[in-house]
Amino acid sequence: MGKKITVTVIKADVGGCVGHSSVHSALIEKAQGMLKGSSLLIDSYVAHVGDDINLIMTHELGRNNGEIHQLAWDTFVACTEIAKKLKLYGAGQDLLADAFSGNIKGLGPGVAEMEFEERKSEPIIIFMADKTEPGAWNLPLYKIFADPFNTAGLVIDPSMHDGFIFEVRDLIENTRVNFSAPEEIYDMLVFIGAPGRYCIKRVFHKKTGEIAAVSSTQRLNLMAGRYVGKDDPVCIVRCQSGMPAVGEVLEPFTKPHLVSGWMRGSHSGPLMPVSMQQATPSRFDGPPRVVALGFQLAEGKLIGPQDFFADPAFDQARQMANEIASYMRSLGPFEPHRLHLDEMEYTTMPQVLKKLKDRFEKLR
Ligand code: F6R
Ligand code: MG
Ligand code: MG
């Protein structure tokens, strides 16, 4: 057995500039400096999408490693100090605990990690989204790993033809269940079609058992029990040589699907694929957006990135997203633009109900 590499992506919003739209360069520089200065890591890359800082780290310490999680936590704390000085918006908002306690999960930041033996050549794509929730990956992950209309390899590549295993999490009951695709896709779709509750956490290559994809499934609002912003998830996908090709992994994002989030975490809108430069939500605090950074791993070194959605081949998707955004906005405060009552991050319903309680008449 060769040595194993772990790719860890940990993200948090510790202060926006301006409002919830972007991250100030001083925070990015601080985070870069802290990661580069750590002897725990083989390599690192700091990205941001909207108001979230994404720490991309490679190491040999495995998943759920306390030292790696502590490094990420300390980095976010250091960035928060700067955010407070600059009075950035929502400084420290995703750090729900006062102190680190062994594992960053449950403390606010989102985490996606995978450990594997690096192949002869190891292309990976890291997706990072803002103004949406973890279930946003369900539809693209389904298309990438289970839909032959998206992924030609499922039909014509003998090393993929057996399909993939999907690990689905119930975020309310905190349970998990595995589905085998293609045999069980109808059963699986019953669940993953409800992305506010059921999320695809991991995908495994069926024949080899190798990890193929992992997402962050933290739901901040479930953790904090109050409005603390959306989760703005990340997802890591391995590509090529028995895994879906880079182009098959990117293909689902050519048709922007509706996701929950956007303004006040309480609206449905299209997920717009954008370049790093365009990753600054503005219109109605959105629309929700996603960036795809590609890397080749070389003994854990991150070679890249390739900013995939900068390609003009995604211009049409952006155009479509803008049209869908305008249509959805035209519904104003009506569902389905505004989310269903159970899904809204903000609501004035209790106060308004209280005010009007004597005016509701019982009907016989
Ligand atoms: C959505 C988001 C923003 C804010 C909105 C109001 O995830 O971050 O749309 O919800 O800008 O923010 P506050 O309540 O902080 O004024
Ligand atoms: Mg924010
Ligand atoms: Mg955000």
Short mmCIF file of C-alpha atoms and ligand atoms in Angstrom, two decimals:
data_model
loop_
_atom_site.label_atom_id
_atom_site.label_comp_id
_atom_site.label_asym_id
_atom_site.label_seq_id
_atom_site.Cartn_x
_atom_site.Cartn_y
_atom_site.Cartn_z
CA MET A 1 0.00 0.00 0.00
CA GLY A 2 1.33 3.41 -0.95
CA LYS A 3 1.00 6.41 1.27
CA LYS A 4 -2.33 8.14 1.47
CA ILE A 5 -3.03 11.79 0.81
CA THR A 6 -5.90 13.65 2.44
CA VAL A 7 -7.58 16.59 0.73
CA THR A 8 -9.37 18.73 3.31
CA VAL A 9 -11.53 21.72 2.43
CA ILE A 10 -12.82 23.78 5.35
CA LYS A 11 -14.83 26.94 4.81
CA ALA A 12 -16.37 29.69 6.87
CA ASP A 13 -17.80 33.17 6.56
CA VAL A 14 -15.99 35.29 9.13
CA GLY A 15 -16.92 38.67 7.72
CA GLY A 16 -18.11 40.05 4.41
CA CYS A 17 -16.95 43.01 2.33
CA VAL A 18 -19.23 44.78 1.42
CA GLY A 19 -22.24 43.28 3.23
CA HIS A 20 -22.37 39.59 2.35
CA SER A 21 -20.83 39.95 -1.13
CA SER A 22 -17.11 39.19 -0.89
CA VAL A 23 -14.02 38.66 1.29
CA HIS A 24 -11.48 41.45 1.95
CA SER A 25 -7.99 40.71 0.59
CA ALA A 26 -6.46 41.23 4.06
CA LEU A 27 -8.31 38.12 5.27
CA ILE A 28 -7.21 36.05 2.29
CA GLU A 29 -3.59 37.11 2.84
CA LYS A 30 -3.79 36.27 6.53
CA ALA A 31 -5.23 32.83 5.78
CA GLN A 32 -2.60 32.16 3.10
CA GLY A 33 0.18 33.13 5.49
CA MET A 34 -1.10 30.91 8.28
CA LEU A 35 -1.48 27.85 6.06
CA LYS A 36 1.86 28.35 4.32
CA GLY A 37 3.51 28.70 7.71
CA SER A 38 2.20 25.35 8.97
CA SER A 39 4.43 22.28 8.89
CA LEU A 40 1.36 20.01 9.00
CA LEU A 41 0.44 20.60 5.37
CA ILE A 42 1.94 19.42 2.12
CA ASP A 43 0.27 22.26 0.26
CA SER A 44 -2.59 24.74 0.50
CA TYR A 45 -4.67 27.12 -1.54
CA VAL A 46 -7.01 29.80 -0.20
CA ALA A 47 -10.03 30.71 -2.30
CA HIS A 48 -13.16 32.68 -1.66
CA VAL A 49 -16.62 32.56 -3.12
CA GLY A 50 -18.86 35.39 -2.07
CA ASP A 51 -18.32 36.03 1.64
CA ASP A 52 -16.86 32.59 2.37
CA ILE A 53 -13.18 31.74 2.81
CA ASN A 54 -12.30 28.26 1.54
CA LEU A 55 -9.16 26.64 2.93
CA ILE A 56 -7.98 23.91 0.55
CA MET A 57 -5.34 21.78 2.29
CA THR A 58 -3.42 18.59 1.51
CA HIS A 59 -1.65 16.47 4.13
CA GLU A 60 -1.01 12.90 5.29
CA LEU A 61 -2.85 13.03 8.60
CA GLY A 62 -6.18 11.55 7.49
CA ARG A 63 -9.74 12.78 7.90
CA ASN A 64 -11.01 14.39 11.11
CA ASN A 65 -7.50 15.14 12.24
CA GLY A 66 -7.54 17.40 15.31
CA GLU A 67 -4.39 19.31 14.36
CA ILE A 68 -5.63 20.10 10.86
CA HIS A 69 -9.03 21.18 12.15
CA GLN A 70 -7.33 23.30 14.81
CA LEU A 71 -5.19 24.96 12.14
CA ALA A 72 -8.34 25.86 10.18
CA TRP A 73 -10.05 27.11 13.33
CA ASP A 74 -7.04 29.24 14.33
CA THR A 75 -6.91 30.64 10.80
CA PHE A 76 -10.56 31.67 10.94
CA VAL A 77 -10.06 33.19 14.40
CA ALA A 78 -7.09 35.22 13.11
CA CYS A 79 -9.14 36.35 10.08
CA THR A 80 -11.99 37.29 12.42
CA GLU A 81 -9.67 39.62 14.35
CA ILE A 82 -8.88 41.48 11.14
CA ALA A 83 -12.55 41.44 10.14
CA LYS A 84 -13.44 43.04 13.47
CA LYS A 85 -10.81 45.75 13.06
CA LEU A 86 -12.06 46.57 9.57
CA LYS A 87 -15.65 46.33 10.89
CA LEU A 88 -16.43 43.88 8.10
CA TYR A 89 -19.97 42.65 7.99
CA GLY A 90 -20.88 39.74 10.25
CA ALA A 91 -17.31 39.40 11.60
CA GLY A 92 -16.85 35.93 13.09
CA GLN A 93 -20.41 34.90 12.21
CA ASP A 94 -19.72 31.24 11.42
CA LEU A 95 -17.59 30.54 14.50
CA LEU A 96 -20.36 29.31 16.76
CA ALA A 97 -18.14 28.18 19.65
CA ASP A 98 -15.88 30.29 21.86
CA ALA A 99 -13.03 27.81 21.62
CA PHE A 100 -11.87 24.85 19.56
CA SER A 101 -12.66 21.44 21.01
CA GLY A 102 -10.97 18.69 19.00
CA ASN A 103 -13.02 18.59 15.78
CA ILE A 104 -14.25 21.57 13.82
CA LYS A 105 -17.50 19.80 12.86
CA GLY A 106 -20.39 21.24 14.81
CA LEU A 107 -18.54 24.47 15.53
CA GLY A 108 -19.84 26.32 12.46
CA PRO A 109 -17.41 25.91 9.54
CA GLY A 110 -18.23 23.47 6.70
CA VAL A 111 -15.93 20.50 6.11
CA ALA A 112 -15.33 18.12 3.18
CA GLU A 113 -12.42 15.69 3.34
CA MET A 114 -11.30 12.64 1.39
CA GLU A 115 -8.34 10.32 1.88
CA PHE A 116 -6.93 8.21 -0.94
CA GLU A 117 -3.85 6.77 -2.51
CA GLU A 118 -2.84 9.24 -5.20
CA ARG A 119 -3.20 7.67 -8.64
CA LYS A 120 -0.60 7.91 -11.41
CA SER A 121 -2.33 11.15 -12.26
CA GLU A 122 -4.91 12.63 -9.91
CA PRO A 123 -7.19 15.36 -11.31
CA ILE A 124 -9.66 16.77 -8.77
CA ILE A 125 -12.27 19.51 -8.90
CA ILE A 126 -13.28 21.54 -5.87
CA PHE A 127 -16.71 23.12 -6.11
CA MET A 128 -17.48 26.01 -3.77
CA ALA A 129 -20.85 27.74 -3.55
CA ASP A 130 -22.26 30.83 -1.87
CA LYS A 131 -25.83 31.78 -0.92
CA THR A 132 -27.11 28.22 -0.86
CA GLU A 133 -27.19 25.01 1.17
CA PRO A 134 -25.52 21.55 1.05
CA GLY A 135 -28.43 19.95 -0.83
CA ALA A 136 -27.46 22.11 -3.82
CA TRP A 137 -25.00 19.35 -4.80
CA ASN A 138 -27.65 16.61 -4.97
CA LEU A 139 -28.77 17.26 -8.52
CA PRO A 140 -25.30 17.70 -10.05
CA LEU A 141 -23.86 14.70 -8.14
CA TYR A 142 -26.76 12.57 -9.32
CA LYS A 143 -26.18 13.63 -12.92
CA ILE A 144 -22.41 13.14 -12.71
CA PHE A 145 -22.49 9.66 -11.15
CA ALA A 146 -25.87 8.21 -12.16
CA ASP A 147 -27.22 9.87 -15.30
CA PRO A 148 -26.04 8.42 -18.63
CA PHE A 149 -27.44 11.45 -20.46
CA ASN A 150 -24.83 13.51 -18.59
CA THR A 151 -21.98 11.06 -18.18
CA ALA A 152 -21.20 9.09 -21.30
CA GLY A 153 -18.68 6.99 -19.38
CA LEU A 154 -21.45 5.25 -17.44
CA VAL A 155 -22.44 3.65 -20.74
CA ILE A 156 -19.22 3.36 -22.73
CA ASP A 157 -16.33 3.13 -20.22
CA PRO A 158 -15.99 -0.48 -18.95
CA SER A 159 -14.36 0.78 -15.73
CA MET A 160 -17.44 2.88 -14.84
CA HIS A 161 -20.20 0.71 -16.26
CA ASP A 162 -21.06 -0.97 -12.90
CA GLY A 163 -21.98 2.39 -11.42
CA PHE A 164 -21.45 4.12 -8.10
CA ILE A 165 -22.56 3.92 -4.46
CA PHE A 166 -24.19 7.01 -2.94
CA GLU A 167 -24.10 7.72 0.79
CA VAL A 168 -27.13 9.88 1.63
CA ARG A 169 -27.52 11.71 4.94
CA ASP A 170 -30.75 12.68 6.67
CA LEU A 171 -29.75 16.01 8.22
CA ILE A 172 -32.75 16.11 10.53
CA GLU A 173 -32.56 12.59 11.98
CA ASN A 174 -28.75 12.46 11.65
CA THR A 175 -28.76 9.07 9.91
CA ARG A 176 -27.23 7.74 6.71
CA VAL A 177 -28.15 5.19 4.07
CA ASN A 178 -26.27 3.84 1.04
CA PHE A 179 -27.83 3.43 -2.39
CA SER A 180 -26.40 1.47 -5.27
CA ALA A 181 -26.77 3.15 -8.67
CA PRO A 182 -28.13 2.40 -11.20
CA GLU A 183 -30.22 -0.38 -9.56
CA GLU A 184 -31.68 1.76 -6.77
CA ILE A 185 -31.95 5.19 -8.38
CA TYR A 186 -35.73 5.38 -8.05
CA ASP A 187 -35.53 4.71 -4.31
CA MET A 188 -32.68 7.17 -3.96
CA LEU A 189 -34.47 9.95 -5.86
CA VAL A 190 -37.37 9.81 -3.39
CA PHE A 191 -34.91 11.18 -0.84
CA ILE A 192 -32.37 13.30 -2.71
CA GLY A 193 -35.18 15.11 -4.53
CA ALA A 194 -35.78 16.77 -1.12
CA PRO A 195 -32.38 18.48 -0.78
CA GLY A 196 -33.32 20.58 2.26
CA ARG A 197 -33.24 17.41 4.34
CA TYR A 198 -31.43 14.61 2.44
CA CYS A 199 -27.94 15.27 1.12
CA ILE A 200 -25.46 13.20 -0.83
CA LYS A 201 -22.44 13.09 1.47
CA ARG A 202 -20.16 10.71 -0.42
CA VAL A 203 -19.97 8.80 -3.67
CA PHE A 204 -17.85 5.64 -4.08
CA HIS A 205 -16.73 3.80 -7.19
CA LYS A 206 -18.67 0.54 -7.02
CA LYS A 207 -16.05 -1.80 -8.48
CA THR A 208 -13.02 -0.49 -6.58
CA GLY A 209 -14.68 1.01 -3.49
CA GLU A 210 -12.58 4.15 -4.07
CA ILE A 211 -13.88 7.48 -2.82
CA ALA A 212 -15.10 9.54 -5.80
CA ALA A 213 -16.77 12.61 -4.23
CA VAL A 214 -17.47 14.18 -0.86
CA SER A 215 -19.50 17.21 0.16
CA SER A 216 -19.86 19.35 3.25
CA THR A 217 -23.24 18.68 4.84
CA GLN A 218 -23.12 20.99 7.84
CA ARG A 219 -26.33 22.96 8.27
CA LEU A 220 -25.56 26.00 10.33
CA ASN A 221 -29.14 26.82 11.10
CA LEU A 222 -29.71 23.32 12.47
CA MET A 223 -26.56 23.62 14.60
CA ALA A 224 -27.18 27.07 15.97
CA GLY A 225 -30.95 26.88 16.29
CA ARG A 226 -31.24 30.45 15.04
CA TYR A 227 -30.50 32.42 11.88
CA VAL A 228 -26.76 32.49 11.29
CA GLY A 229 -26.59 32.60 7.50
CA LYS A 230 -26.59 29.84 4.93
CA ASP A 231 -24.11 27.01 4.81
CA ASP A 232 -22.57 27.74 1.45
CA PRO A 233 -21.28 24.22 0.83
CA VAL A 234 -18.19 22.75 -0.83
CA CYS A 235 -17.70 19.49 -2.73
CA ILE A 236 -14.59 17.61 -3.90
CA VAL A 237 -14.76 15.32 -6.96
CA ARG A 238 -12.03 13.03 -8.35
CA CYS A 239 -11.93 12.81 -12.12
CA GLN A 240 -10.74 10.61 -15.04
CA SER A 241 -9.44 7.03 -15.34
CA GLY A 242 -12.51 5.19 -14.07
CA MET A 243 -14.04 8.30 -12.49
CA PRO A 244 -16.15 10.72 -14.57
CA ALA A 245 -14.10 12.91 -16.93
CA VAL A 246 -13.53 16.56 -16.02
CA GLY A 247 -16.05 17.59 -18.67
CA GLU A 248 -18.65 15.12 -17.37
CA VAL A 249 -18.20 16.53 -13.87
CA LEU A 250 -18.72 20.12 -15.10
CA GLU A 251 -21.59 19.37 -17.49
CA PRO A 252 -24.52 19.52 -14.97
CA PHE A 253 -23.72 23.18 -14.31
CA THR A 254 -24.64 24.14 -17.88
CA LYS A 255 -28.29 24.11 -16.80
CA PRO A 256 -28.64 26.24 -13.65
CA HIS A 257 -30.92 24.43 -11.21
CA LEU A 258 -33.01 26.11 -8.55
CA VAL A 259 -31.49 26.04 -5.08
CA SER A 260 -32.52 27.38 -1.68
CA GLY A 261 -30.69 30.37 -0.26
CA TRP A 262 -30.21 33.72 -2.00
CA MET A 263 -31.57 36.79 -0.19
CA ARG A 264 -31.80 36.22 3.58
CA GLY A 265 -31.38 32.49 3.02
CA SER A 266 -35.09 32.45 2.30
CA HIS A 267 -35.44 32.34 -1.47
CA SER A 268 -35.22 29.94 -4.35
CA GLY A 269 -32.97 30.92 -7.24
CA PRO A 270 -30.71 29.52 -9.98
CA LEU A 271 -27.20 28.34 -9.14
CA MET A 272 -24.99 30.38 -11.47
CA PRO A 273 -21.60 28.91 -12.49
CA VAL A 274 -18.98 31.69 -12.34
CA SER A 275 -15.24 32.34 -12.47
CA MET A 276 -13.31 33.34 -9.35
CA GLN A 277 -13.46 36.94 -10.57
CA GLN A 278 -17.24 36.81 -10.80
CA ALA A 279 -17.74 35.18 -7.41
CA THR A 280 -19.24 38.24 -5.78
CA PRO A 281 -23.03 37.96 -5.40
CA SER A 282 -24.76 41.31 -5.84
CA ARG A 283 -28.26 41.19 -7.29
CA PHE A 284 -30.69 40.57 -4.42
CA ASP A 285 -27.55 39.28 -2.64
CA GLY A 286 -27.10 36.71 -5.38
CA PRO A 287 -28.02 34.89 -7.43
CA PRO A 288 -26.48 31.88 -5.65
CA ARG A 289 -23.23 30.96 -7.34
CA VAL A 290 -20.70 28.20 -7.74
CA VAL A 291 -17.01 28.15 -8.63
CA ALA A 292 -15.08 25.08 -9.85
CA LEU A 293 -11.32 24.99 -9.28
CA GLY A 294 -9.40 22.10 -10.83
CA PHE A 295 -6.06 20.81 -9.53
CA GLN A 296 -3.67 18.03 -10.47
CA LEU A 297 -2.18 16.47 -7.36
CA ALA A 298 1.54 15.64 -7.44
CA GLU A 299 2.62 13.89 -4.21
CA GLY A 300 0.01 16.02 -2.48
CA LYS A 301 1.11 19.28 -4.13
CA LEU A 302 -1.76 21.26 -5.62
CA ILE A 303 -0.87 21.93 -9.24
CA GLY A 304 -3.20 24.60 -10.58
CA PRO A 305 -5.82 25.88 -10.18
CA GLN A 306 -7.79 25.83 -13.37
CA ASP A 307 -10.77 28.20 -12.99
CA PHE A 308 -13.19 26.07 -15.01
CA PHE A 309 -16.27 28.27 -15.13
CA ALA A 310 -14.22 31.16 -16.59
CA ASP A 311 -14.64 29.26 -19.89
CA PRO A 312 -17.01 31.04 -22.33
CA ALA A 313 -18.67 27.64 -22.74
CA PHE A 314 -20.51 28.58 -19.51
CA ASP A 315 -21.66 32.00 -20.79
CA GLN A 316 -24.94 30.53 -21.91
CA ALA A 317 -25.54 29.02 -18.46
CA ARG A 318 -24.94 32.43 -16.90
CA GLN A 319 -27.35 33.99 -19.36
CA MET A 320 -29.95 31.34 -18.53
CA ALA A 321 -29.36 31.87 -14.81
CA ASN A 322 -29.96 35.60 -15.23
CA GLU A 323 -33.23 34.94 -17.07
CA ILE A 324 -34.39 32.49 -14.42
CA ALA A 325 -33.33 34.96 -11.73
CA SER A 326 -35.43 37.72 -13.30
CA TYR A 327 -38.43 35.44 -13.60
CA MET A 328 -38.15 34.23 -10.00
CA ARG A 329 -37.67 37.82 -8.75
CA SER A 330 -40.90 38.80 -10.49
CA LEU A 331 -42.77 36.60 -7.97
CA GLY A 332 -41.55 38.87 -5.16
CA PRO A 333 -42.76 37.68 -1.75
CA PHE A 334 -44.70 34.73 -3.17
CA GLU A 335 -43.68 31.09 -3.07
CA PRO A 336 -41.93 29.36 -4.74
CA HIS A 337 -39.50 32.31 -4.99
CA ARG A 338 -39.84 32.84 -1.27
CA LEU A 339 -39.14 29.51 0.39
CA HIS A 340 -41.78 27.42 2.09
CA LEU A 341 -42.40 28.50 5.70
CA ASP A 342 -40.35 25.64 7.19
CA GLU A 343 -37.30 26.51 5.11
CA MET A 344 -37.00 30.24 5.68
CA GLU A 345 -34.05 31.57 7.63
CA TYR A 346 -35.90 34.76 8.49
CA THR A 347 -39.55 35.07 9.33
CA THR A 348 -41.73 37.66 10.93
CA MET A 349 -44.67 35.22 11.03
CA PRO A 350 -44.69 34.77 14.86
CA GLN A 351 -44.72 38.55 15.50
CA VAL A 352 -47.38 39.24 12.87
CA LEU A 353 -49.50 36.36 14.15
CA LYS A 354 -49.21 37.71 17.67
CA LYS A 355 -50.26 41.18 16.57
CA LEU A 356 -53.28 39.84 14.71
CA LYS A 357 -54.23 37.04 17.09
CA ASP A 358 -57.49 38.69 18.24
CA ARG A 359 -58.57 39.27 14.66
CA PHE A 360 -58.57 35.63 13.58
CA GLU A 361 -62.13 34.36 13.84
CA LYS A 362 -62.91 30.69 14.23
CA LEU A 363 -65.04 29.35 11.37
CA ARG A 364 -67.64 26.72 12.04
C1 F6R B 1 -27.92 35.17 2.60
C2 F6R B 1 -27.18 36.34 3.05
C3 F6R B 1 -27.75 37.69 2.86
C4 F6R B 1 -28.32 38.25 4.14
C5 F6R B 1 -28.97 39.63 3.93
C6 F6R B 1 -29.48 40.26 5.24
O1 F6R B 1 -27.27 34.00 2.95
O2 F6R B 1 -26.13 36.23 3.62
O3 F6R B 1 -28.72 37.67 1.84
O4 F6R B 1 -29.26 37.37 4.69
O5 F6R B 1 -28.03 40.52 3.38
O6 F6R B 1 -28.44 40.30 6.13
P1 F6R B 1 -28.56 40.95 7.58
O7 F6R B 1 -29.73 40.32 8.28
O8 F6R B 1 -27.27 40.59 8.21
O9 F6R B 1 -28.76 42.42 7.38
MG MG B 2 -22.32 36.29 5.19
MG MG B 3 -21.76 33.01 2.33
#
